[in-house]
XYZ file of C-alpha atoms in Angstrom:
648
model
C 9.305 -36.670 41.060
C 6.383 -36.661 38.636
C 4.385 -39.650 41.214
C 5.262 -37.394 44.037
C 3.951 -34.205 42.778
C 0.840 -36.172 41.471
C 0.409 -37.824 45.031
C 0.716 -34.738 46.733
C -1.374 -31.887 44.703
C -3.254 -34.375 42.431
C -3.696 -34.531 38.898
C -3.237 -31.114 37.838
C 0.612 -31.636 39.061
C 2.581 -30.318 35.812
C 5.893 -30.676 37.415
C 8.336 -27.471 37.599
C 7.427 -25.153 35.142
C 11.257 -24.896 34.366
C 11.775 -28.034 34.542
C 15.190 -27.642 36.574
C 15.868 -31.439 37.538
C 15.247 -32.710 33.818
C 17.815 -29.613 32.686
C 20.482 -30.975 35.052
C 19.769 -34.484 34.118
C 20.282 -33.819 30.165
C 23.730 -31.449 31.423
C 24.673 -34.737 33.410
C 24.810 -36.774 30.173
C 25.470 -33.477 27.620
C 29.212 -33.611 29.414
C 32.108 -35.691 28.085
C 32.591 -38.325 29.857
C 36.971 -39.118 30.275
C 36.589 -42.561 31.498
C 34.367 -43.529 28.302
C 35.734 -40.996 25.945
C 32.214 -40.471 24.865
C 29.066 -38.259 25.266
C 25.745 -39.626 26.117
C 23.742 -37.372 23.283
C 21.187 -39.284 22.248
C 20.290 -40.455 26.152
C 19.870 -36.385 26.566
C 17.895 -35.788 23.565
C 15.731 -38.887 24.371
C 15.270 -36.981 27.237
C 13.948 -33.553 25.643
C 11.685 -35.311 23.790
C 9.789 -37.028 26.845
C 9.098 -33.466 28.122
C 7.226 -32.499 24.531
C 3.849 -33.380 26.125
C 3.821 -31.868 28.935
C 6.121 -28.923 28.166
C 5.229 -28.415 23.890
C 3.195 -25.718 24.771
C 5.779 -23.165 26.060
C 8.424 -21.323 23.446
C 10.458 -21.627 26.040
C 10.674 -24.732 26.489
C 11.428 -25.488 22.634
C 14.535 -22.229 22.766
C 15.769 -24.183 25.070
C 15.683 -27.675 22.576
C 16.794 -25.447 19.978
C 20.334 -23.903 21.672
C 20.788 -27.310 23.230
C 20.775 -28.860 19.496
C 22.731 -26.146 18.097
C 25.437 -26.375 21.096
C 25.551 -30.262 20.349
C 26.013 -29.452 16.450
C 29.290 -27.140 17.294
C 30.745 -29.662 19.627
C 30.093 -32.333 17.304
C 31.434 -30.447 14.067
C 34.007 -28.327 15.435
C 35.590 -30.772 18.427
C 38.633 -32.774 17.960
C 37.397 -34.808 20.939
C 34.261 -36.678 19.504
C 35.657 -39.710 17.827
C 33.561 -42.330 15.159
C 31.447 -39.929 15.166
C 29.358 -38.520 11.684
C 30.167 -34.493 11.283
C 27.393 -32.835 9.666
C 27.654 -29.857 7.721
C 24.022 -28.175 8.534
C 22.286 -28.546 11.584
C 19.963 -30.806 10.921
C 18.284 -31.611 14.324
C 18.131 -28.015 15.446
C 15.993 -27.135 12.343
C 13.749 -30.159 12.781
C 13.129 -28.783 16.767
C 12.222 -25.643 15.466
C 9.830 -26.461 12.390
C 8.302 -29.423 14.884
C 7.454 -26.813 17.172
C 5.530 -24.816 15.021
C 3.201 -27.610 14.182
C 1.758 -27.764 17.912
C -1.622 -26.577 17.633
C -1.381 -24.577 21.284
C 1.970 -23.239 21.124
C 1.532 -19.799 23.135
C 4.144 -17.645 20.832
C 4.060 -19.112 17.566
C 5.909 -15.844 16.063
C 9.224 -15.798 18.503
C 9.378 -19.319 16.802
C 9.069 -18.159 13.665
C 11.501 -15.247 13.967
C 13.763 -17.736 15.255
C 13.993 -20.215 12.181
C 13.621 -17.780 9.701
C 17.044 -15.719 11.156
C 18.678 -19.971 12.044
C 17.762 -21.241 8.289
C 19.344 -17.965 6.571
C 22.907 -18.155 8.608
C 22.558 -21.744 8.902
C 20.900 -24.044 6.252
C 21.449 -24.971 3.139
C 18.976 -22.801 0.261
C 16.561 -25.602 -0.350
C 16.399 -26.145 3.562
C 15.550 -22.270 3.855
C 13.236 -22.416 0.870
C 10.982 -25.213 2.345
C 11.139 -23.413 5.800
C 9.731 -19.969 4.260
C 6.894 -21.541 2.635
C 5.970 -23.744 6.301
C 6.111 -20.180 7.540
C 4.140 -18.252 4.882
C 1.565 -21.318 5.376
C 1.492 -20.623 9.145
C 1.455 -17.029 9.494
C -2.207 -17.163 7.279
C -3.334 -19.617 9.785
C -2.231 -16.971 12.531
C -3.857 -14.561 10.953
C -7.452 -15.813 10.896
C -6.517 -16.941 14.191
C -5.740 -13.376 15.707
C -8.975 -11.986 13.856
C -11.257 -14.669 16.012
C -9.377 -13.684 19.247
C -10.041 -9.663 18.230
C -13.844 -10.230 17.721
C -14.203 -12.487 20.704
C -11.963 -10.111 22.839
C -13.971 -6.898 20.958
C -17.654 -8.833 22.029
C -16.574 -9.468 25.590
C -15.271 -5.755 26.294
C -18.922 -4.873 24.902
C -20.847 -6.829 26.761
C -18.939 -5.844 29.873
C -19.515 -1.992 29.172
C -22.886 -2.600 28.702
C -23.223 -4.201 31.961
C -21.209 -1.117 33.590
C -23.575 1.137 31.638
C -26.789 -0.801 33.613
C -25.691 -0.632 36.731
C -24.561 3.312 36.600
C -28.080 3.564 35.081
C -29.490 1.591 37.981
C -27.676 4.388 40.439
C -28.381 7.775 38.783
C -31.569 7.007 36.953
C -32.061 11.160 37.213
C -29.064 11.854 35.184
C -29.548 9.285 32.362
C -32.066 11.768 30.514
C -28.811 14.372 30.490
C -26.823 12.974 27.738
C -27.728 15.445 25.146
C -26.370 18.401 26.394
C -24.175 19.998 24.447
C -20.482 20.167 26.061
C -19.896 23.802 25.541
C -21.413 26.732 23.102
C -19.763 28.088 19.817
C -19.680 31.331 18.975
C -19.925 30.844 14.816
C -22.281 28.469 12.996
C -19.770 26.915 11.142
C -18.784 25.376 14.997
C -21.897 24.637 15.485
C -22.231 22.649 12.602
C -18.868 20.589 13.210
C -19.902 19.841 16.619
C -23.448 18.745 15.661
C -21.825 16.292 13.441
C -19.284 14.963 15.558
C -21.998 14.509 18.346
C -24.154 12.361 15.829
C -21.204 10.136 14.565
C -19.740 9.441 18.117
C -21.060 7.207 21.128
C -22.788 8.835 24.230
C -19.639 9.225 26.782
C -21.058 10.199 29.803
C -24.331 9.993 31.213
C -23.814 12.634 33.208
C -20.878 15.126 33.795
C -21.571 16.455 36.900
C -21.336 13.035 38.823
C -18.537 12.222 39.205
C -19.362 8.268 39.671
C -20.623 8.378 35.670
C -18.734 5.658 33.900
C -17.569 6.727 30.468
C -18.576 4.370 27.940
C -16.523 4.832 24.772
C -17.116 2.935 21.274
C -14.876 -0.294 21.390
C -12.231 -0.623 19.244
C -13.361 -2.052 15.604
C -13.342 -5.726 14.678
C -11.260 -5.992 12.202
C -7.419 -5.390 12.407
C -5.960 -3.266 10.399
C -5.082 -3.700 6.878
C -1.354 -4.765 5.991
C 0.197 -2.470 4.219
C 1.889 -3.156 0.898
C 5.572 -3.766 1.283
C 6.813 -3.671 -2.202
C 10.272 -2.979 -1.936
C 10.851 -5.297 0.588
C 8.867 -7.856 -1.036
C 10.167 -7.765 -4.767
C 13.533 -9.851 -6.708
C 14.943 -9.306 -9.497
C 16.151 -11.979 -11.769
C 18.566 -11.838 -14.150
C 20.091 -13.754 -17.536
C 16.757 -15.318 -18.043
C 16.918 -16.552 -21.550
C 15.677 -14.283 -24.521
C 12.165 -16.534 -25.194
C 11.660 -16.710 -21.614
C 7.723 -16.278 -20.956
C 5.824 -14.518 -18.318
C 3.976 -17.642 -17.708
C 7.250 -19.846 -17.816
C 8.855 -17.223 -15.095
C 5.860 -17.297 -12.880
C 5.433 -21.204 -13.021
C 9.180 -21.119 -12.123
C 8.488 -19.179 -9.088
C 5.354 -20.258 -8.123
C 5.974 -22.526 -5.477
C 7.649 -19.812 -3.603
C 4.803 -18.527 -2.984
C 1.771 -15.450 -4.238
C 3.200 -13.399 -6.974
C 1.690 -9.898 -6.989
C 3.060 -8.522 -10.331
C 5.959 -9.457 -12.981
C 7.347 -7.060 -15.342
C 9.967 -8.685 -17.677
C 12.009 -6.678 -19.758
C 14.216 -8.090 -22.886
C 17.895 -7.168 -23.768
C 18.135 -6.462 -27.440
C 22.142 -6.041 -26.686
C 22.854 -9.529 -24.486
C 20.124 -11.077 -26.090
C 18.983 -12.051 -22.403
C 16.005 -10.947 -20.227
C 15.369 -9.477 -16.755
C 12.137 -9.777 -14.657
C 10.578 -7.640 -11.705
C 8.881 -9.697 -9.760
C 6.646 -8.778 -6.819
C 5.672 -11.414 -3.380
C 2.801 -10.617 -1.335
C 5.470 -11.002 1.906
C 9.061 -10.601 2.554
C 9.492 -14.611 2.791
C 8.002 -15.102 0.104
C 10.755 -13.362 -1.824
C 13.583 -14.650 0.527
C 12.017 -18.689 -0.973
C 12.222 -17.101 -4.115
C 16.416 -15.957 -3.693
C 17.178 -19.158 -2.651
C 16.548 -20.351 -6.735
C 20.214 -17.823 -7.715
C 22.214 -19.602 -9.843
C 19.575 -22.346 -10.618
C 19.107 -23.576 -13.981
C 16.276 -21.985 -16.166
C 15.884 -23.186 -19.397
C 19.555 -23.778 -20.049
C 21.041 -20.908 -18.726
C 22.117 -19.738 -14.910
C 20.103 -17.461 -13.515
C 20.723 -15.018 -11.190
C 18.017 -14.199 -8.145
C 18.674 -11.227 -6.068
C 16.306 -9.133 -3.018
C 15.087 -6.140 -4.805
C 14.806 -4.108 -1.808
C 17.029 -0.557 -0.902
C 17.283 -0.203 -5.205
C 14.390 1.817 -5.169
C 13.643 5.823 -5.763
C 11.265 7.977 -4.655
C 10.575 10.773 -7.132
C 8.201 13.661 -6.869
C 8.054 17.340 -7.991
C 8.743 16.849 -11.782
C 7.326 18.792 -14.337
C 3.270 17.645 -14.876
C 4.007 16.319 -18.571
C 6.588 14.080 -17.625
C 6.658 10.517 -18.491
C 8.228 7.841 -18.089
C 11.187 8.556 -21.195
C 11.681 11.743 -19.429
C 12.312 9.685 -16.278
C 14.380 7.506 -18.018
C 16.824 10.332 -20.275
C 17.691 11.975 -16.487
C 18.213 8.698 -14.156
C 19.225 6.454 -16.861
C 22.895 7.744 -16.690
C 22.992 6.591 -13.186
C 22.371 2.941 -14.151
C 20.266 0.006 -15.215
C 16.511 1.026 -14.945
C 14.328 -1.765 -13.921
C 11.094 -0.211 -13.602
C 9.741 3.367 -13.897
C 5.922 3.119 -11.795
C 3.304 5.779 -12.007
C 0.871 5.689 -9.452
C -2.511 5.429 -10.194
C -5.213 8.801 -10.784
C -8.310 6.104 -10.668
C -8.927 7.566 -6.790
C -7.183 10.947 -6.608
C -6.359 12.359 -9.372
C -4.027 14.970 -7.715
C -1.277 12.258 -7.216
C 2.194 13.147 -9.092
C 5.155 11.263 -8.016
C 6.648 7.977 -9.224
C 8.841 5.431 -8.390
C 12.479 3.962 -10.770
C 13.523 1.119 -9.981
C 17.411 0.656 -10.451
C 19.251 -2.497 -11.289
C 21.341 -2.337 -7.662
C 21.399 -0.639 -4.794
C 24.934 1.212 -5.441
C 23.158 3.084 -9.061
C 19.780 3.912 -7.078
C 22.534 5.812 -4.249
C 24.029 7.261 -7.032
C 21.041 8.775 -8.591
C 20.083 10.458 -5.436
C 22.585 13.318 -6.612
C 19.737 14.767 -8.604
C 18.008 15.792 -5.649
C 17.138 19.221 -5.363
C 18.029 19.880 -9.171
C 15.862 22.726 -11.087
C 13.709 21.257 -13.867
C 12.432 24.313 -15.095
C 10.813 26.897 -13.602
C 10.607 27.215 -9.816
C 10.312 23.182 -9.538
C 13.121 21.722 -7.697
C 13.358 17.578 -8.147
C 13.165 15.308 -5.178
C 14.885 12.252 -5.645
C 15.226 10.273 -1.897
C 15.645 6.477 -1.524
C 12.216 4.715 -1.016
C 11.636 3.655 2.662
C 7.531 3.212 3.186
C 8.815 3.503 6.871
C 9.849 7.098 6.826
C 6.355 9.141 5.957
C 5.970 12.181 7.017
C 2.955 14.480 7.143
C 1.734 16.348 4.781
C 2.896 20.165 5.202
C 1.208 23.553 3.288
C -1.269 26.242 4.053
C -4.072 23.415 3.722
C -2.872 20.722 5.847
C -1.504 23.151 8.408
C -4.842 25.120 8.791
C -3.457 28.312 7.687
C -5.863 28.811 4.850
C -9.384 30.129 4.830
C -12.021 29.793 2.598
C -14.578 32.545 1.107
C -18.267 31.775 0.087
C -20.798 33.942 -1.577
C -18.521 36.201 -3.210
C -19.573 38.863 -5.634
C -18.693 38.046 -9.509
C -16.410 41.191 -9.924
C -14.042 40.699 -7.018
C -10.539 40.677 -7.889
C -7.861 39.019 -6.197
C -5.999 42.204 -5.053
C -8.993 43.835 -3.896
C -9.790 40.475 -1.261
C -5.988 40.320 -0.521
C -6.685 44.464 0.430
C -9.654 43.043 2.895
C -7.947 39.810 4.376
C -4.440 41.462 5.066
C -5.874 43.381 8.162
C -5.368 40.296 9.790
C -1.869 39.498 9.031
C 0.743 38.194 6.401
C -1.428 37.180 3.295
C 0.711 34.457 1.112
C -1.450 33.433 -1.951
C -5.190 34.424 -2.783
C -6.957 32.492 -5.327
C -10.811 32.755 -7.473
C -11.178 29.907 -9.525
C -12.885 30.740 -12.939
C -15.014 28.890 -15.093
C -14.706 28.191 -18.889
C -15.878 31.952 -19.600
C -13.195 33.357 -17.255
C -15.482 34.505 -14.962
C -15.319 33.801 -11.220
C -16.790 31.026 -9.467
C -18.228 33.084 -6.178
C -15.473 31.319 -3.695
C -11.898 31.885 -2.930
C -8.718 30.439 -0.779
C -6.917 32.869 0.801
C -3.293 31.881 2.442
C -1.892 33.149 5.867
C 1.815 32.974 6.932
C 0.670 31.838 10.131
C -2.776 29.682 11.693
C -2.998 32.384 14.279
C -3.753 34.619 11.322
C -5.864 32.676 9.534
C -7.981 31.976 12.800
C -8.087 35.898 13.091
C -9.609 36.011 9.474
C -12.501 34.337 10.731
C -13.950 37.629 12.457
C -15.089 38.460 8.565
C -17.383 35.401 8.486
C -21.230 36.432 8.095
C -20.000 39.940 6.909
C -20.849 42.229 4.056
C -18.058 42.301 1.322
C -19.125 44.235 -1.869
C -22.857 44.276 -1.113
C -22.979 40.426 -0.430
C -22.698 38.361 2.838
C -19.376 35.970 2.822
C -19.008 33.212 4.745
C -15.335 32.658 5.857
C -13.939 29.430 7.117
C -10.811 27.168 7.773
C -10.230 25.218 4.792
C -10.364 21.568 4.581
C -9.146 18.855 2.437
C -11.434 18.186 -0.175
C -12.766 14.596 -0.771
C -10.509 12.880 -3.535
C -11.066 13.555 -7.530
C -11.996 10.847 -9.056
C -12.112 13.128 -12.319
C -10.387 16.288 -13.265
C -11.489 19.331 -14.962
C -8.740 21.572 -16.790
C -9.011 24.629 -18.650
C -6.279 25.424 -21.034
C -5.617 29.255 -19.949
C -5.854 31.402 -22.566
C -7.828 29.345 -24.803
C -11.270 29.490 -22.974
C -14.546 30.466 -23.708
C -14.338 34.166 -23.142
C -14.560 37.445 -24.538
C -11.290 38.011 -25.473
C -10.619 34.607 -27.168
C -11.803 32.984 -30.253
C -14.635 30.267 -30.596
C -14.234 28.608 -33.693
C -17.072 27.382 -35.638
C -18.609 31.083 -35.054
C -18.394 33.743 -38.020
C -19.441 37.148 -37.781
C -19.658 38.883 -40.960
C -20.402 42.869 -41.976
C -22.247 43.149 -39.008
C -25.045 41.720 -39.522
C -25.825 38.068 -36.929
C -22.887 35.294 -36.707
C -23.077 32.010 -39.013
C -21.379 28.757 -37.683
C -18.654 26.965 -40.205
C -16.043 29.293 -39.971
C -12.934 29.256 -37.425
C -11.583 31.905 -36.009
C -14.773 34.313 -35.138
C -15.065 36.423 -32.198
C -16.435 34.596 -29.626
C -17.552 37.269 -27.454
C -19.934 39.028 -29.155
C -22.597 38.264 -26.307
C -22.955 34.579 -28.318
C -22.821 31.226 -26.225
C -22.056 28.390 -28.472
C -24.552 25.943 -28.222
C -24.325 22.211 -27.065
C -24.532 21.052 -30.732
C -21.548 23.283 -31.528
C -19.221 21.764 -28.712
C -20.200 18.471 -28.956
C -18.509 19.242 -32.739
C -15.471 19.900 -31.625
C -14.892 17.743 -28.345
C -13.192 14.713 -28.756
C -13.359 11.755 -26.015
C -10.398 9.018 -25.954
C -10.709 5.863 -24.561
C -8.224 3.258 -22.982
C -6.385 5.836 -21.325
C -3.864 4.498 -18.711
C -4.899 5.342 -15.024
C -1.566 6.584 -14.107
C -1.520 9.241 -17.728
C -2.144 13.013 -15.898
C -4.317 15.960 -18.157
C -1.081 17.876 -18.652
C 0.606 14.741 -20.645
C -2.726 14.093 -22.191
C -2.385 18.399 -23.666
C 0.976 17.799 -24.839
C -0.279 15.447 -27.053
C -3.388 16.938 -28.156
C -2.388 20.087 -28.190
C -0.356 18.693 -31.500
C -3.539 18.974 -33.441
C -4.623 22.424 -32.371
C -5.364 24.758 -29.165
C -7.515 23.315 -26.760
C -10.412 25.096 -24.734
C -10.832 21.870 -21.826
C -9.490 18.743 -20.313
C -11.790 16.428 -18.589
C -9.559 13.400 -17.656
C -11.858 10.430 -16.165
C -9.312 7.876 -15.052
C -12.530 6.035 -13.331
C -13.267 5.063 -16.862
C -10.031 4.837 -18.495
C -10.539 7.887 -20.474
C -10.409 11.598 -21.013
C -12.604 14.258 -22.984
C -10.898 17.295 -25.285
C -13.001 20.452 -26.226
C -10.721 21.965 -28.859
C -11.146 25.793 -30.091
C -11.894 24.009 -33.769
C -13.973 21.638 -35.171
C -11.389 21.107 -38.013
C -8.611 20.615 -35.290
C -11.235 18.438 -33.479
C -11.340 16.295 -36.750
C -8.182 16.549 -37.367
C -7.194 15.042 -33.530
C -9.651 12.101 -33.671
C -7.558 10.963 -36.860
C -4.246 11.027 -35.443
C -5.384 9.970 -31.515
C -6.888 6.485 -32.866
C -4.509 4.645 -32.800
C -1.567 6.343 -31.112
C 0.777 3.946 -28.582
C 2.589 6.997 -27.064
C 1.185 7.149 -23.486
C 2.868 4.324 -21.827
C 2.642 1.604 -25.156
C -1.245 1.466 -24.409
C -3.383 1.596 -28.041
C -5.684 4.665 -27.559
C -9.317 4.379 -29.255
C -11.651 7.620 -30.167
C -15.064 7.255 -29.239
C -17.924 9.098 -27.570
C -19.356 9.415 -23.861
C -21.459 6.375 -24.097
C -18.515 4.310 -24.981
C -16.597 6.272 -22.259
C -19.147 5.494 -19.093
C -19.538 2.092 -20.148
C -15.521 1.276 -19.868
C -14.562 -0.458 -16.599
C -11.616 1.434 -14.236
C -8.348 -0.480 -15.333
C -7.897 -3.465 -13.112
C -4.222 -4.677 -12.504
C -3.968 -8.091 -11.228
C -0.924 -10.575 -11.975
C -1.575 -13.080 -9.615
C -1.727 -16.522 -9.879
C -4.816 -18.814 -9.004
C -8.038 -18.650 -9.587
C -9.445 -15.341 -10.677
C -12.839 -13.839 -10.022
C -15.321 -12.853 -13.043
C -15.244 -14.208 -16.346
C -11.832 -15.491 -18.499
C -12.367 -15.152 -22.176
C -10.707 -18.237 -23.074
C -10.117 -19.946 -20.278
C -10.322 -23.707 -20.385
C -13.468 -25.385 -18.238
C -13.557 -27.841 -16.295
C -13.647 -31.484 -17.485
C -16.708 -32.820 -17.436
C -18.562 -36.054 -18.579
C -20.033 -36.684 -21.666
C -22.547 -39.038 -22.515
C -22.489 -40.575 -26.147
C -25.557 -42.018 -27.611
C -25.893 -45.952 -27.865
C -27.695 -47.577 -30.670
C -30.597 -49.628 -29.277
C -30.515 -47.568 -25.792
C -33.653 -45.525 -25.083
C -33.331 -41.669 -24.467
């Protein structure tokens, strides 16, 4: 049939593209045969592989191997009619199609092959069989990856250079309306509008050359290079191992596991009780960690370990009191089960994060902990406590994010909450108002004021460019602010202020104040100087990134009042104005030293120190790392030893 085709189209000829007369020929010999008592299998299979050069680059065309194998493995294991024949326990042949499939270079849906052996080697194959398949497939899916990336910026080049071919020729037809493209698409009423749209206009391609023609080709910006990032999958993507031995090593657990593929973290936690140890650790990819299961019950060191999927064990918790930490975590869930892990997240970026995430020892204990949810832990807070599933997010919801809350500029010094809620509530439901203050109490000149509704808020904006109290306001929707990479809190009560004391500032009969002695009036129209709060500020250094201001108070706050919190997680610090410079002293004593935020060894320094500490860096991995390794052995190199008699 092949000569015929070839004779009558040529050389291209590939033959039926589904290969219908080789499928009948392998059924033909696939059947059992009554007159010889005997199948014909390896004449068939001779036959599938014949087609692998022509046919290797269709998945297809290996499914169809693959089912054929795995049909020939039941008949052959489970049939009472196949006689001196060997019965194999795994199917051996069907894997090998598979995993031979994914080395051809041109195969035209590499990941239905993939999906396929992953799901046949887990039901299927034995655990070292599945191990070596998951790290052939974490090999492959990198090479797919750069792969995909070339395709986008070849695909991403073309669709340019055809638009701006499309863009030349409309040019070439309406030369007259080519000079239109900066006219504005419509006219604002406020300036604040104006503004937005001048800015979006700047940051966003020319779309039309011309709106009135209605031949104008939009050109829009093509879609950017580079793919998206993967997202981290932790849960899905971490073991847990159990009964490790008591000396067991982080290096001797990630040397053990290492083969499995790139380990992102380990955390490895002793027993004092079963004098055994348990380790957290974290793949880059879900197959990694399924290579890494198939080690359970493998020997480590003597003893039987046991290797489980750490995913659906973990708890999302948010809404807890600021100063919580991790024992107060641990005291409340704890009763629920075996904590693995308690994980802060890190303030390096935002510094408004607070949430964490506890880790339990099974999934059953992590279910069972949920029944704290919606529990009161103090105040008006109410505890969320949900199972972790990256997949469920949900936006963000609140006066800000919904665009129900305005915000006032140019305010005048002496206006008081109540008297801007009075102004603003002529335009509906008012829910919050709020003046920040500085140090001295006194207000900043801006304000947020919340609505019960957007329409409101939008109706608030007829006050913008108006006079409020002898001063023009501007009034505008409120946006999200650009993340805090530091965070600036004053301790109410204890500020700067009239009505509060400033230590180191003594007034006495009257007559002008003397610095030395706590516990002055502050207000006495005196402004301590720079030298004076310099004296009592204290900065700490090798703060944890994940360590919020109000934990960082409730332990300075043991020393004395406080006055301000400047917490610099960018540097791996924070900075403490107490009310006292004896308190001050008294602080930098008992905060070098201390190993009660998180077991990390806090320092006491000053800002120099501070500015010149790196952002905490948390990398576990294994390879080669970037920068330099204090320690680190070199490479080998060759040494020349002087010879006597042998010229330099």
């Amino acid at each position: 049939m092949q000569r015929l085709g070839e004779n009558k189209y040529g050389k291209e000829y590939q033959g039926d593209p589904n290969f219908r007369l080789e499928r009948n020929y392998i059924e033909y010999h696939t059947q059992f045969e009554h007159h010889t008592q005997r199948h014909e299998w390896r004449t068939a299979r001779e036959s599938w592989k014949s087609l692998i050069p022509s046919r290797g680059k269709s998945f297809d065309f290996w499914l169809a191997y693959y089912h054929w194998e795995m049909n020939v493995w039941r008949e052959m294991s489970h049939s009472e009619k196949v006689a001196n024949v060997p019965k194999s326990r795994w199917p051996r042949e069907a894997t090998r199609v598979l995993r031979t499939a994914l080395k051809r270079p041109k195969l035209d849906w590499p990941e239905r092959i993939i999906q396929e052996l992953r799901e046949h080697c887990r039901f299927y194959e034995d655990p070292m069989e599945l191990q070596s398949a998951c790290v052939q497939i974490w090999n492959l899916k990198k090479v797919l990856q750069k792969q995909r990336e070339k395709e986008t910026i070849e695909a991403w080049e073309a669709a340019r250079t055809a638009q701006a071919h499309a863009a030349y020729h409309v040019q070439c037809l309406n030369p007259e309306t080519s000079t239109d493209s900066a006219v504005s698409s419509s006219t604002t009423k406020r300036k604040r509008e104006n503004e937005s749209n001048e800015v979006q206009e700047e940051g966003s391609s020319k779309k039309s050359r011309g709106n009135n023609d209605s031949r104008a080709t939009i050109i829009e910006e093509p879609p950017s290079s580079v793919p998206p990032k993967v997202r981290r999958d932790r849960e899905n993507a971490t073991i847990v191992v159990k009964n490790l031995p008591q000396a067991a090593t982080k290096t001797r657990v990630r040397q053990f596991f290492r083969d499995c593929g790139s380990i992102n973290s380990l955390l490895l936690n002793v027993n004092e009780v079963s004098r055994t140890s348990m380790a957290t650790i974290e793949f880059q990819s879900q197959d990694e960690a399924l290579a890494a299961e198939t080690k359970d019950k493998k020997d480590f060191d003597g003893e039987e370990i046991e290797v489980r999927l750490g995913s659906g064990s973990t708890l999302f918790i948010t809404n807890f009191p600021p100063e919580a930490d991790e024992n107060w975590i641990k005291e409340r869930f704890g009763v629920y089960g075996e904590i693995v892990d308690v994980r802060f997240p890190s303030l390096k970026y935002d510094t408004h994060r607070r949430f964490c995430y506890v880790q339990f020892s099974t999934t059953g204990e992590a279910e069972k902990a949920t029944e704290l949810h919606g529990q009161p832990v103090g105040g008006k807070l109410k505890l969320v406590a949900k199972m972790s599933d990256p997949s469920q997010r949900h936006d963000r919801v609140g006066a800000l994010h919904e665009g129900r809350e305005v915000h006032v500029v140019n305010l005048h010094w002496d206006v008081t909450e109540k008297e801007l809620a009075s102004t603003f509530s002529r335009y509906g439901r008012i829910e919050k108002t709020r003046i920040p203050t500085d140090l001295s109490g006194k207000s900043k000149g801006y304000a947020f004021v919340s609505f019960k509704s957007k329409k409101e808020a939008d109706a608030a904006l007829d006050l913008d460019k108006t006079k409020f109290m002898g001063r023009t306001i501007t009034v505008e929707i409120a946006t999200k602010a650009p993340t805090k990479r530091q965070a600036t809190t004053i301790v109410q009560g204890n500020a700067r202020s009239s009505n509060s004391p400033s230590p180191g500032i003594q007034i006495t009969n009257g007559d002008q104040p003397t610095v030395g002695s706590p516990g002055a009036s502050a207000n006495d129209g005196i402004k301590p100087s720079s030298a004076e709060i310099k004296a009592r500020t204290v900065v700490l250094l090798n703060v944890p990134d994940t360590v919020n201001d109000a934990r960082i108070q409730a332990l300075a706050e043991r020393y004395g009042p406080l006055v301000k919190i400047v917490l610099r997680p960018d540097h791996s610090g924070a900075v403490l104005e107490f009310q006292s410079v004896t308190d001050a002293g008294k602080a930098a004593l008992g905060l070098d030293g201390d190993e009660s935020l998180s077991g990390r060894t806090l320092r006491v320094g000053d800002m120099r120190e501070l500015l010149k500490q790196q952002p905490e860096k948390k990398n576990d991995k294994l390879g080669p790392q970037t920068g330099k390794t204090i320690g680190a052995l070199q490479n080998a190199m060759p040494v020349r030893r002087p010879v006597l008699g042998a010229k330099r």
